[in-house]
XYZ file of C-alpha atoms in Angstrom:
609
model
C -43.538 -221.815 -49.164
C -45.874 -224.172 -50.454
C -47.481 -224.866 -47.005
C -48.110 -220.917 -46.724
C -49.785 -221.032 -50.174
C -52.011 -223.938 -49.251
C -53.297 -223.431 -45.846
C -55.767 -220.200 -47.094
C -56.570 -222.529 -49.869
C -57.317 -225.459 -47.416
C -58.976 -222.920 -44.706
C -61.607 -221.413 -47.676
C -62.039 -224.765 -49.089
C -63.102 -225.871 -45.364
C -65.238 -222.415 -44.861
C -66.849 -223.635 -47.982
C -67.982 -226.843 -47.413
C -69.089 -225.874 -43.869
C -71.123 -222.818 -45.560
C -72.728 -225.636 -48.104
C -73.214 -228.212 -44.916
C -74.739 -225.484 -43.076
C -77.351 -224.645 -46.298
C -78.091 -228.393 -46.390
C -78.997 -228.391 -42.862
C -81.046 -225.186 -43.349
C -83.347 -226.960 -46.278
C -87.312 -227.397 -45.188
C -87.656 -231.041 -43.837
C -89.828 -232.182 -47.281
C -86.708 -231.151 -49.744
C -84.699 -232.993 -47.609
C -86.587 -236.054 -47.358
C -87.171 -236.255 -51.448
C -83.202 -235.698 -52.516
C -82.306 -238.105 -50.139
C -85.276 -240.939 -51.269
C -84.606 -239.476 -54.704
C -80.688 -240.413 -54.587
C -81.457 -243.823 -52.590
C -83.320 -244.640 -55.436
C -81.659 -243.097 -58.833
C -78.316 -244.177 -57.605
C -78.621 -248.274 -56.897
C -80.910 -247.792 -60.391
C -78.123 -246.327 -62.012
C -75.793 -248.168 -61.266
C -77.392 -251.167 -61.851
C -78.061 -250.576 -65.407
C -74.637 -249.524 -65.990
C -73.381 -252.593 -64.700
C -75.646 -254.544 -66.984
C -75.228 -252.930 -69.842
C -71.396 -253.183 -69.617
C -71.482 -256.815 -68.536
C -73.791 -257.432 -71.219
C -71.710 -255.701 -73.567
C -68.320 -257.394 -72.327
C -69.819 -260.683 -72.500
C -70.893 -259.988 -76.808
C -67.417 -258.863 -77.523
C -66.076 -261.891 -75.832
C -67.621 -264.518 -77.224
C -67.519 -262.376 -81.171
C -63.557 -261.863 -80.100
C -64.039 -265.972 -79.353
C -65.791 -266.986 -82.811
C -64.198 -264.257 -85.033
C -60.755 -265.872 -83.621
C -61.823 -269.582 -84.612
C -62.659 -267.741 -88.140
C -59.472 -266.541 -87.976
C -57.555 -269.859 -87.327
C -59.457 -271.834 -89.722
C -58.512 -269.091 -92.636
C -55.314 -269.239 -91.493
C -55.262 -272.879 -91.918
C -56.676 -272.708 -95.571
C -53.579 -270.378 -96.316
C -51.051 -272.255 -95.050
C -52.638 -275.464 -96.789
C -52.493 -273.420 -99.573
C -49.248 -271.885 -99.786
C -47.846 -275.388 -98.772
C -49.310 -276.707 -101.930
C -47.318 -273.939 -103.449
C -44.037 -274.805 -102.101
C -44.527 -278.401 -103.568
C -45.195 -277.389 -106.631
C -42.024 -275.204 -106.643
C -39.917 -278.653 -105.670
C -40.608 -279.702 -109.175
C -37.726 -278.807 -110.386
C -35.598 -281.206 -108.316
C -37.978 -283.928 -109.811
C -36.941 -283.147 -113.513
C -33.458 -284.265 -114.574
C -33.838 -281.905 -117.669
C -34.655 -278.801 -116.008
C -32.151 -279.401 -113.646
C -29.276 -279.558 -116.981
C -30.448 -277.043 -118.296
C -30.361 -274.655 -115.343
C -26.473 -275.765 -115.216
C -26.037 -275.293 -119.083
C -23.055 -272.500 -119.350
C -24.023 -269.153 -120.419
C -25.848 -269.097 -123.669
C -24.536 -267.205 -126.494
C -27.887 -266.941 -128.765
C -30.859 -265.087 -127.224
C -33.155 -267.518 -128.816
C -33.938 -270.967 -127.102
C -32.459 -274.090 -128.984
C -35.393 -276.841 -129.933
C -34.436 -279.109 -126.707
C -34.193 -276.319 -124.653
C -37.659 -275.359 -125.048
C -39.747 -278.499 -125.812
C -37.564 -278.697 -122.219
C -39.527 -275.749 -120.873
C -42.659 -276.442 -122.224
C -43.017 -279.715 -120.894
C -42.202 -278.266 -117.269
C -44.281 -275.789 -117.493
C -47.043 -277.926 -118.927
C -47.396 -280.321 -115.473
C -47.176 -277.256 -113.244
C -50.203 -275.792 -115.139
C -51.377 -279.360 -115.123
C -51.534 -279.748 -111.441
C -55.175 -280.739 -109.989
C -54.800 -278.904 -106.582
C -53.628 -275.014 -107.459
C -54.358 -273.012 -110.199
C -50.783 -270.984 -111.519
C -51.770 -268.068 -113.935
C -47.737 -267.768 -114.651
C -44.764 -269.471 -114.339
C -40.559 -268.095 -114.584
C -37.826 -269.279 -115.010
C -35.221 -267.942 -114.056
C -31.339 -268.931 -115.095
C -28.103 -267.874 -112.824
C -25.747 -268.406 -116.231
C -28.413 -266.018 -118.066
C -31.851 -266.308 -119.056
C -35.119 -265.607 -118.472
C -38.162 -267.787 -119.084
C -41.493 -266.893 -119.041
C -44.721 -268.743 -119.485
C -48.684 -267.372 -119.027
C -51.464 -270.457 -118.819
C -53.216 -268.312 -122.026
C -50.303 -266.556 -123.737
C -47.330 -267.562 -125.448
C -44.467 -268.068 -123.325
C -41.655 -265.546 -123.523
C -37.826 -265.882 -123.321
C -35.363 -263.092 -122.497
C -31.362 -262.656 -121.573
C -32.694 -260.211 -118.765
C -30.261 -261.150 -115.449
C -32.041 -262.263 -112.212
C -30.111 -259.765 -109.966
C -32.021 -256.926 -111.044
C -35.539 -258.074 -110.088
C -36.567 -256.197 -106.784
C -37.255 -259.134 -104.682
C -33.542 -261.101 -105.270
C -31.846 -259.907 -102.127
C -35.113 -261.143 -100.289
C -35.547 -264.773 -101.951
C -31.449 -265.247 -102.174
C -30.972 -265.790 -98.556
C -33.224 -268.534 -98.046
C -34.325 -271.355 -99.303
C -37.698 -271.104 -98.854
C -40.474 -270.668 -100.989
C -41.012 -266.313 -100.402
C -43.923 -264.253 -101.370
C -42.481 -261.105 -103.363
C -45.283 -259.375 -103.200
C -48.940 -258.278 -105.415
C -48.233 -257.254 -109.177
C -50.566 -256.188 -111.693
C -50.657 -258.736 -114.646
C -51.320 -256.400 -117.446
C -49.379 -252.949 -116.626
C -52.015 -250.633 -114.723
C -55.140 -252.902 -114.980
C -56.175 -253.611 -110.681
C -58.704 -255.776 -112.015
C -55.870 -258.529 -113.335
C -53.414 -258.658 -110.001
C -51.493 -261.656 -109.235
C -49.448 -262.970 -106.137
C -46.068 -264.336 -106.811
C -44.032 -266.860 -104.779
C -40.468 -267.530 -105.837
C -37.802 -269.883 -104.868
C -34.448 -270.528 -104.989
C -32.925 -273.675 -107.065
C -30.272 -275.543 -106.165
C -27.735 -278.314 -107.269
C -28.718 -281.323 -105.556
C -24.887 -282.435 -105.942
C -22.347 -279.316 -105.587
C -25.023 -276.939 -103.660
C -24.999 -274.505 -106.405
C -27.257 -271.919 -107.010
C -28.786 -272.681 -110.011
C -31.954 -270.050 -110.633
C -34.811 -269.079 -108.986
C -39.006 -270.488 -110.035
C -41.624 -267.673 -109.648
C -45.493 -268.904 -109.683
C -48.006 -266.047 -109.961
C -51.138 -267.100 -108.758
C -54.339 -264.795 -109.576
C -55.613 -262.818 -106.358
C -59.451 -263.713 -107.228
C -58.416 -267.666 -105.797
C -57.191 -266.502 -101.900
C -59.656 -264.031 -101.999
C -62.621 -266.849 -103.034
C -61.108 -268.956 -100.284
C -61.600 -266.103 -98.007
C -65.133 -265.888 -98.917
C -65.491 -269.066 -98.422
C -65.342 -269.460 -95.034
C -65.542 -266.259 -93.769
C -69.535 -265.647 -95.526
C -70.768 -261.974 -95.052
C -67.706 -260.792 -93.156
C -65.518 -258.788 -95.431
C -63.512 -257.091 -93.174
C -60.555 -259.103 -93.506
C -57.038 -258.385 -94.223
C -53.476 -260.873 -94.362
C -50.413 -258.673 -93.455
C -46.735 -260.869 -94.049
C -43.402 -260.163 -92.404
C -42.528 -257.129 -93.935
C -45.894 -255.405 -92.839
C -47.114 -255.113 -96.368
C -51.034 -255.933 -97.110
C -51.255 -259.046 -98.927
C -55.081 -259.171 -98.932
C -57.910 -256.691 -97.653
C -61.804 -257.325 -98.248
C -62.891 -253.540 -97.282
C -61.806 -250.673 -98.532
C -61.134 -248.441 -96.032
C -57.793 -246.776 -95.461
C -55.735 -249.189 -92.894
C -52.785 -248.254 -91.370
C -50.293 -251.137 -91.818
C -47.540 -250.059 -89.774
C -49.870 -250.162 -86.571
C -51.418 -253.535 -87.806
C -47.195 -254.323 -88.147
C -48.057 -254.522 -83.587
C -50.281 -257.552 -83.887
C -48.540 -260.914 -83.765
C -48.917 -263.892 -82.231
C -53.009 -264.253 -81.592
C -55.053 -261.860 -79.996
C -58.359 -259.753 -79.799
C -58.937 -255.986 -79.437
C -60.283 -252.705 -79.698
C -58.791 -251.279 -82.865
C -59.830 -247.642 -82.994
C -60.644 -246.091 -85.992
C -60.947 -241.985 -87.135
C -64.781 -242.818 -87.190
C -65.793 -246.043 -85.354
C -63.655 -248.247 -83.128
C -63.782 -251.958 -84.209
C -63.186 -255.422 -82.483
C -60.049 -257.022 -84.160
C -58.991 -260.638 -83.565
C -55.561 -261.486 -85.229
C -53.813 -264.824 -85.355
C -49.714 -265.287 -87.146
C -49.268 -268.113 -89.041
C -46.199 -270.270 -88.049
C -46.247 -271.738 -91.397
C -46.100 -268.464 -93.652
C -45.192 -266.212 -90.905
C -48.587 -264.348 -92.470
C -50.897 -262.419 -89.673
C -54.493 -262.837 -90.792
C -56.827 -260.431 -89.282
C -60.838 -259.582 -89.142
C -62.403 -256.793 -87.640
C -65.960 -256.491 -86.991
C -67.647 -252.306 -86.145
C -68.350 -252.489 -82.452
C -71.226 -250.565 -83.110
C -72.741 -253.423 -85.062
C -71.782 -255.424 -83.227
C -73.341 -253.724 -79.896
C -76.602 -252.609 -81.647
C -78.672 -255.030 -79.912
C -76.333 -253.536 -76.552
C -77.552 -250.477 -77.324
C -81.240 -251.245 -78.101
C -81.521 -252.774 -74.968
C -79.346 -250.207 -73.004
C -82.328 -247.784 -74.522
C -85.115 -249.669 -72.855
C -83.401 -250.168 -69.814
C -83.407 -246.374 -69.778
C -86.903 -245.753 -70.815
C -88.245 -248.597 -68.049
C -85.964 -246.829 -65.183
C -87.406 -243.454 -66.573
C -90.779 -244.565 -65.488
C -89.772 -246.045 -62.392
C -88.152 -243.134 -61.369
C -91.083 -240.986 -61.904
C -93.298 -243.094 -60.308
C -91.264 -243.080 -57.695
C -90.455 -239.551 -57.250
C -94.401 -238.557 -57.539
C -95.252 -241.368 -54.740
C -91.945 -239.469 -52.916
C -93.442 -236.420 -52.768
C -96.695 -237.413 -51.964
C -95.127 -239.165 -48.672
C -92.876 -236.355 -47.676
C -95.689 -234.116 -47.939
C -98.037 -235.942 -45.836
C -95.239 -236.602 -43.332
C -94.652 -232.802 -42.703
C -97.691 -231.188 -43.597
C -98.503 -232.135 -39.626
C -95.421 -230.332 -38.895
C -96.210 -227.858 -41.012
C -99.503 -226.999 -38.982
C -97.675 -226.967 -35.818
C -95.104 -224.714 -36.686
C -97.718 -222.344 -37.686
C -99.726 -222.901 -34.333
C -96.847 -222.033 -32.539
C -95.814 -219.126 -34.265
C -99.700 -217.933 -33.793
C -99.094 -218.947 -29.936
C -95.388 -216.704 -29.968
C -97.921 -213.805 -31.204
C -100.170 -214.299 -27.748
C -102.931 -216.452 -29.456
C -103.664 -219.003 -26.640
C -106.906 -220.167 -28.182
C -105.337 -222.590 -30.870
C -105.369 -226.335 -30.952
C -104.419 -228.885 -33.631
C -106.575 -232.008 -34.434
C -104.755 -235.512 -33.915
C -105.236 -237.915 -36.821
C -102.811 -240.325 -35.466
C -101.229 -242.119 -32.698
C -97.556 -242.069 -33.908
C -94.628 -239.242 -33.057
C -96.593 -236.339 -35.032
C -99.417 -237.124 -33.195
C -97.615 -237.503 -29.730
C -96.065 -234.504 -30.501
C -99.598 -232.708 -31.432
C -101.231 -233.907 -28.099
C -98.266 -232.505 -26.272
C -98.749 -229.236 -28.060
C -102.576 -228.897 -27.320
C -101.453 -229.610 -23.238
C -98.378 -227.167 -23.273
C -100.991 -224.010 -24.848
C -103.953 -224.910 -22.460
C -101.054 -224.695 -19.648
C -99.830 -221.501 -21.560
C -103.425 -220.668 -20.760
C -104.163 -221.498 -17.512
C -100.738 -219.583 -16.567
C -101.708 -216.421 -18.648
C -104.996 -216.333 -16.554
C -103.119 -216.813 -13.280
C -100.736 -214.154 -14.259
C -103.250 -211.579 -15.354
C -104.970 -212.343 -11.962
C -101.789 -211.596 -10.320
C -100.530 -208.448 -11.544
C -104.014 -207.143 -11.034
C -103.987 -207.759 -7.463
C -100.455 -206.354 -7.753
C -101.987 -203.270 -9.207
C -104.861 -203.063 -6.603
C -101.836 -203.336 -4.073
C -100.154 -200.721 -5.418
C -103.042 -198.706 -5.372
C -103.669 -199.123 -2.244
C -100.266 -198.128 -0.532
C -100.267 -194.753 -3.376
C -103.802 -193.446 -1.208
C -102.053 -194.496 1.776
C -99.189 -191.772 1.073
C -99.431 -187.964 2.527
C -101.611 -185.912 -0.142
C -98.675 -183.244 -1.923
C -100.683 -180.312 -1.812
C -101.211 -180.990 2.242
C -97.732 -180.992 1.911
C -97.454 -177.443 -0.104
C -100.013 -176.327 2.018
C -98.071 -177.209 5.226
C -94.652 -175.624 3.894
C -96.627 -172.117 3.042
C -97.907 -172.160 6.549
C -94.209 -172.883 7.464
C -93.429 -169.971 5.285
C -96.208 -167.264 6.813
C -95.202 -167.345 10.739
C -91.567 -166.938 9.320
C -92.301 -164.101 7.435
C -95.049 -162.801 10.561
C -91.723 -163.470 12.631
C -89.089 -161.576 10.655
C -87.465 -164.882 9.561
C -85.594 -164.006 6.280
C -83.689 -167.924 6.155
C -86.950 -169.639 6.680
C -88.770 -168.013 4.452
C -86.415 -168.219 1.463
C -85.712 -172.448 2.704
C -89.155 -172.971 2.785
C -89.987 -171.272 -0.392
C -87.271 -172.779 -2.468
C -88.125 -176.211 -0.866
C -91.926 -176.187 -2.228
C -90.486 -175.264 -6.161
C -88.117 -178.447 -5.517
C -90.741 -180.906 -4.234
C -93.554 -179.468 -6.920
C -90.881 -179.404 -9.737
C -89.783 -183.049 -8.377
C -93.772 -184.258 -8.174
C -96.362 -182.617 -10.070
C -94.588 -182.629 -13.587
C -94.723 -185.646 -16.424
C -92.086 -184.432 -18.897
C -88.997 -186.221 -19.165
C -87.730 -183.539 -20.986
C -87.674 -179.808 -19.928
C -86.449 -176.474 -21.424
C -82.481 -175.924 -19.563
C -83.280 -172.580 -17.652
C -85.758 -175.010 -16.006
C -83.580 -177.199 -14.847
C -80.951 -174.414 -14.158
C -83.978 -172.645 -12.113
C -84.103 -175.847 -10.411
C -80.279 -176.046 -9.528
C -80.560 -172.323 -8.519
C -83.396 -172.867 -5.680
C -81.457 -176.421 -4.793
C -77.946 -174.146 -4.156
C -80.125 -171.330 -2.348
C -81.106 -173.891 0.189
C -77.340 -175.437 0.489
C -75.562 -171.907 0.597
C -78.180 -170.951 3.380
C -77.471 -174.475 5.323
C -73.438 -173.832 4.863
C -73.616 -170.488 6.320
C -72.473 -168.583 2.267
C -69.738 -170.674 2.503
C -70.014 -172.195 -0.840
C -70.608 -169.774 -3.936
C -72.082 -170.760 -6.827
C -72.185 -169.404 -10.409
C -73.900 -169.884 -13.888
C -72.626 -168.720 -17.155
C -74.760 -170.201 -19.695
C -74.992 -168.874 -22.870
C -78.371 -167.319 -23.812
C -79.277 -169.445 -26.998
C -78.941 -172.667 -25.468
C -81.578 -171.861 -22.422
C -84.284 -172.478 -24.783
C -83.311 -176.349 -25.549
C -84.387 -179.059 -24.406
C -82.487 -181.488 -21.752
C -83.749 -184.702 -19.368
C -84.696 -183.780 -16.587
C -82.755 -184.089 -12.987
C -79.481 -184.350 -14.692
C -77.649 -181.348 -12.847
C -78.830 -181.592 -9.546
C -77.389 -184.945 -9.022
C -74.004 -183.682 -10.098
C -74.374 -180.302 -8.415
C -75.103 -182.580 -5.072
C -71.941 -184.473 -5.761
C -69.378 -181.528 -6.013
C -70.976 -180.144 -2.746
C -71.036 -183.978 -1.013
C -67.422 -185.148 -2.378
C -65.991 -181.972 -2.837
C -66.613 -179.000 -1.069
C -67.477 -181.005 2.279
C -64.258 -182.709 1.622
C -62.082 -180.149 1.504
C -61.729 -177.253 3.797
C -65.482 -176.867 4.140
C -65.032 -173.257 1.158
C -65.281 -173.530 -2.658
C -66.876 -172.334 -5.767
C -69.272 -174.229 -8.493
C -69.135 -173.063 -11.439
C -71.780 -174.454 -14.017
C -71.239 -173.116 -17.514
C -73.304 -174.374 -20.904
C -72.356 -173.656 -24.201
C -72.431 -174.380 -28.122
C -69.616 -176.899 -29.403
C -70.362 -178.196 -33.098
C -74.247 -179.730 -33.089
C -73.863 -180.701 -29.595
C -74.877 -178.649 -26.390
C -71.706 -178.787 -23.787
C -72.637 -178.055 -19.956
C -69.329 -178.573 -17.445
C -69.807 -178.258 -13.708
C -66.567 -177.949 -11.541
C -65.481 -177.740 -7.646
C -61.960 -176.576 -6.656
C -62.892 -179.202 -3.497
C -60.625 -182.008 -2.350
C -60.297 -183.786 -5.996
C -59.948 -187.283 -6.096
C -57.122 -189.465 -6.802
C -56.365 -191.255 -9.903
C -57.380 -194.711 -8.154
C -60.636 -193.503 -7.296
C -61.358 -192.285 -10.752
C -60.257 -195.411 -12.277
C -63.051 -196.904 -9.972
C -65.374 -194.259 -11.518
C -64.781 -194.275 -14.602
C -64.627 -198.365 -14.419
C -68.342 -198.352 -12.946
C -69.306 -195.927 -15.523
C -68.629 -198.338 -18.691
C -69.823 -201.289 -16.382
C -73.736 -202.677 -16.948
C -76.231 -200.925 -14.900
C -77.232 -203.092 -12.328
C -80.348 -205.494 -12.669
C -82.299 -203.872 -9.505
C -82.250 -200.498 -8.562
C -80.018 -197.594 -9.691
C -79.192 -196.477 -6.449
C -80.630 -192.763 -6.770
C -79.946 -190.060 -9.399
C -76.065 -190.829 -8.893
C -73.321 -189.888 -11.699
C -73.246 -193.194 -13.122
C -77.335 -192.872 -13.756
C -77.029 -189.720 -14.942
C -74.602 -190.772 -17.554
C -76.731 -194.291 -18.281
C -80.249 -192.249 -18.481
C -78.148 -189.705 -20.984
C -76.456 -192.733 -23.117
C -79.946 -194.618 -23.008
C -81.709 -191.474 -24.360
C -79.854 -190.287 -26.519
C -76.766 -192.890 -27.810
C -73.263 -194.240 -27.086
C -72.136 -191.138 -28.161
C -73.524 -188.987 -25.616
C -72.805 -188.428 -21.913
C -70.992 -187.805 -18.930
C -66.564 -187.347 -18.349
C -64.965 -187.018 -15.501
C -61.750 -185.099 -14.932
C -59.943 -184.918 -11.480
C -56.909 -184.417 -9.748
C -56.524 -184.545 -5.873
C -56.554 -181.435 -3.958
C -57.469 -179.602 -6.991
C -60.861 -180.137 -7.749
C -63.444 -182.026 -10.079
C -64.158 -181.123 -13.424
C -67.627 -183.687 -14.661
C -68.560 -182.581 -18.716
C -72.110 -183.528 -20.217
C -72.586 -183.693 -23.744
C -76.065 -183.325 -25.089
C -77.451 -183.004 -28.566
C -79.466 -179.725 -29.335
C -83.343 -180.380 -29.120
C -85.540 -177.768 -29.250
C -88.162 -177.131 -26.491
C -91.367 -178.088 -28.943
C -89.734 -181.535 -29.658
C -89.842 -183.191 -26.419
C -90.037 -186.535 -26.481
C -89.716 -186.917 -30.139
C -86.348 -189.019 -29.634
């Protein structure tokens, strides 16, 4: 099924392209020569800017993807120096006995702090506030037996009984021991402007194992970001993304998607495509913090110079390609305006003008060609001349032999004499032969029409069967029923004779030696119908096939062998169309039947078809 319903689709498709090949072919020569320069020329052009301006452009983003990635590593490097300062700082703990007692102290039964218990806290929190190398905006404390401590570097610090199992980020710090960013909080309720990152870790017994509360340091956002500014200078488009996919830091503040950034780990640079602008991201994961810090730089800053110089590249091949397209046409057009001028010579030569020549400006194929032109029309001319010469001698020939003939009216002359002594003599036969014989030859000779009215050419038949019917001793009788409307049309002349001969020649003679022609003419639709029939011998079906055969056959090239059926039929088809002429019907030992059908001319139109 599927082969049926793509072979027409193959065939047209092949149609097509053969119909499009064939109008390529059919272009003048100067078209022809300018695409295919034009193309020669626009498409290495082309393609050679494209290629530069896309190796161009791969080689900027490689060596940006390059830099922005050793950016990248050394901010990830300041993070994780960073953040491992952090960690220390929450190993304190472990390095004071008294924080360590009271983190194991049993449940307190008194919301308020006892005087140890704080001058306890305060100290602690005092060297972590103290240290040189990170600044802590906050520090808590939290208790496993109960209690909650809570300590600002500029406010007063704050104690509650509230139970570390109901912060958010306890299932996420309990299950390792690791120091765990928990995430960006605002320090004062709503206000953005006062955000803080927190880091929290888990404290244990150094002797039993025992969980014995967890240390959260808040650190104020303005320090990583500083550190990011640091290094990175004018690029803000920067952005840390942890484990969980959350956005720990961003420097623009465009919308980002952070569960596709969640696909970037490990180290990397690509095309990060944006709603409005696609931008060149280079992301590296910290092993350290398990942190993925990313910049991204607009490609279309960072391909402007690309693009300026993709501009001029276009501008410059502009030019060139005009310049070459004008010094194109120029060439083509020289190159066949030669050709031009002979085509035209020879089409004035086609038209009988002999007396052209073109001028040769040149010695290569145009002129070879030129000089070979000028040779073949003085030939042309020479010939002509010779030809001229020849068919007037033919002429003078002809001449010659037509006063050599016998003069027709010595002829008429002769036949009248023929006709007196008969007539002196009593001879009825002779005198009516002789008679009828002068109308055939001076009907035969002395007229010019092709066409005649019919009772013409019936008179015609008439004295032609008076002659026969006297030769076959009344043996052969002959009638005409013609009806009286159509005798003053027009028909070509000789064209019932011939066939009138025929049924006497092939029929009657034939046969027993007796029969009847019968020539009738009548009306049928716009045509004139004239049927001529024998009851003679016939012919067999054979020999009409051969007829008939020779009838649609070409006429042949010399001669048409006298005014036969088969020129009577051609001379009737030639005049008047396909659609005219001559049938045959016959059946052996019962005759021939021959039909001619004419169109109705009238007398005073002769020769106007």
């Amino acid at each position: 099924m599927l082969k049926k319903l793509l072979i027409p689709i193959f065939r047209h498709s092949r149609l097509q392209l053969q119909r499009w090949m064939q109008s390529i072919k059919n272009l003048p020569i100067v078209i022809k020569l300018i695409v295919i320069s034009f193309i020669l020329i626009a498409a290495p052009l082309g393609i050679a800017s494209y290629l530069t301006y896309t190796s161009y452009s791969a080689s900027i983003q490689k060596n940006t993807g390059k830099f922005q990635m050793d950016v990248v590593k050394e901010l990830t490097a300041n993070i994780d120096t960073y953040v491992n300062e952090l960690n220390v700082l929450t190993l304190l703990p472990y390095q004071s006995p008294e924080i360590l007692a009271y983190l194991e102290a049993s449940p307190p039964s008194d919301p308020i702090l006892s005087f140890n218990e704080r001058v306890t806290l305060e100290d602690f929190t005092k060297r972590v506030f103290a240290n040189g190398r990170v600044d802590i905006s906050g520090i808590t404390l939290y208790k496993m037996s109960g209690g909650t401590y809570t300590a600002m570097s500029e406010e007063q610090a704050n104690y509650s009984l509230r139970p570390v199992e109901r912060e958010p980020w306890y299932d996420k710090v309990s299950k390792t021991g690791k120091v765990v960013y928990i995430g960006t909080f605002n320090k004062n309720g709503s206000d953005a402007s006062s955000q803080i990152y927190s880091f929290a870790r888990k404290i244990r017994s150094v002797e039993t194992g025992k969980v014995l509360g967890y240390l959260v340091l808040d650190v104020d956002k303005t320090i990583i970001r500083n550190k990011m500014e640091a290094i990175s200078n004018d690029r803000k488009n920067i952005m840390i993304v942890d484990t969980a996919g959350e956005i720990v830091y961003k420097s623009m503040e465009d919308l980002i998607d952070a569960a596709k950034l969640m696909t970037y780990r490990g180290a990397g640079t690509v095309l990060y495509k944006q709603p409005e602008d696609t931008e060149l991201l280079s992301y590296y994961t910290s092993p350290f913090t398990g942190w993925t810090i990313m910049e991204m730089v607009p490609l279309a800053t960072l391909l402007q110079d690309t693009i300026t110089m993709r501009n001029y590249t276009i501008l410059i091949s502009s030019v060139c390609l005009l310049l070459a397209a004008l010094s194109i046409i120029a060439v083509a057009f020289r190159i066949t305006n030669p050709i031009s001028q002979l085509r035209n010579l020879m089409r004035k030569v086609v038209l009988g003008d002999l007396e052209v020549s073109i001028p040769i400006r040149s010695r290569d194929e145009i002129g070879q060609l030129s000089q070979s032109f000028n040779i073949m029309v003085s030939k042309l001319s020479d010939l002509g001349y010779r030809l001229y010469e020849s068919e007037i001698r033919e002429k003078n020939s002809q001449i010659s032999a037509l006063q050599s003939q016998i003069n027709p009216h010595f002829l008429y002359n002769t036949l009248g004499s023929i006709s007196m002594y008969a007539e002196i003599q009593g001879n009825k036969e002779v005198v009516k032969m002789t008679n009828n014989l002068s109308r055939l030859l001076r009907y035969s000779i002395n007229s010019q029409q092709s066409q005649v009215p019919l009772n013409m050419e019936i008179e015609h038949v008439k004295g032609y069967m008076a002659i026969q019917q006297i030769r076959f001793e009344d043996k052969i009788n002959f009638e005409v029923h013609v009806e009286p409307e159509l005798l003053s049309y027009s028909v070509i002349r000789f064209i019932l004779q011939p066939i009138v001969e025929n049924s006497i020649v092939h029929g009657i003679e034939k046969g027993n030696g007796y029969g009847t022609i019968i020539l009738t003419g009548k009306k049928q639709d716009e045509n004139m119908l004239i049927t001529i029939s024998d009851d003679g011998a016939g012919m067999s079906a054979a020999r009409l096939q051969s007829l008939l055969d020779k009838k649609l056959a070409p006429p042949p090239t010399e001669g048409t062998g006298g005014h036969g059926l088969m020129n009577v039929h051609r001379r009737i088809a030639l005049r008047y169309g396909p659609q005219y002429g001559l049938k045959i019907e016959s059946k052996l030992g019962q005759g021939t039947l021959i039909s001619l059908t004419l169109p109705l001319i009238e007398a005073d139109q002769e020769g106007g078809k």
